[in-house]
Structure formats: structure tokens, C-alpha cells
Amino acid sequence: MNTTGTGTIDRPATRDPQKQDPTMNPSLTDTPAPANSGANERRQNRTREMQLIPEALARAHIHQRLSEAESERRALRLAAARRMQRRAERVSLRARRALAMAVMQ
């Protein structure tokens, strides 16, 4: 252990700023910007993206559910249109038969 009374920048010998060695405590203007200053911003962006993942998943799930609902509605409309077409064909056939019977008499 260090017993001489001097500390390091990370662990000064005393916590009192008045008693610390000025050479061991450089001011903020003397220290250059760290080389990885963009790393914090990237990390924050990644954290923000991680927080937005559930929202994106929910949005994708809702989009999928809406697409499925629209597809089902289209299928139901198509089935109804086919039923109506068959009914119209049967009515048309009955009308032609009735007309033919009326002409025959």
C-alpha cells in the first residue's frame, strides 16, 4: 500500500480539494477530450433503441393484425358476392322458365 501520503488522480491521498497536490488534479480545460467521446453517444442511442424495441414490436404486431383483419374482410366480401351471384343466377333461371311456360300456353 502507498504510505508516502501522495495519491493518484483517481485516488487522491485526501478528499479535501484544498490539500490535494495541484499537479495531481488537472483542470478540465487542460484535459483533452477523450478519444471515445462518440462512444457515450452511441451507447445512449443503443440504449434508446433498446427501449424502443417493445414499441416497434407492438407496432409490427398491430400492423400484422390489421393486415389479417383486412384480408379476412376481403374474403368475407368475396364469399358474400359469390353467394349473391349464385342466388341471382337461380332467380334468373326461374324467371326464364316462367317466361317459357307463359309463352308455351
Phi, psi and omega in degrees: 000155183275114183251004185281346179098351176264151181241194176247177179296317181288325182231085180293157181294328179228155179271347180284117182297333180292327185267355181284151178291124183297334179286339180271354184232077181292149179283167183293331181286335180282334184275130178289160178296138180297150183293335182255036181297331177285344182295319178299316180296318178296320180296318179295319177298319180295319178296318179297318178297319179297323179289333182272353181301312179300324178295317179295320178296318179297319180297318179295320180296316179296318179300317179295316180296320178296319178297317179297318180296318179296319179297318179295320177298319178298318180296319179295319178296319179296316179297318179295319180296321178294319177300315180296322179295315178297319178297317179297321179296319178296318179296319180296317179297318178297320180295320179295320178296316180297321179294318179296321179294322180292323180289325183291331185281000000 
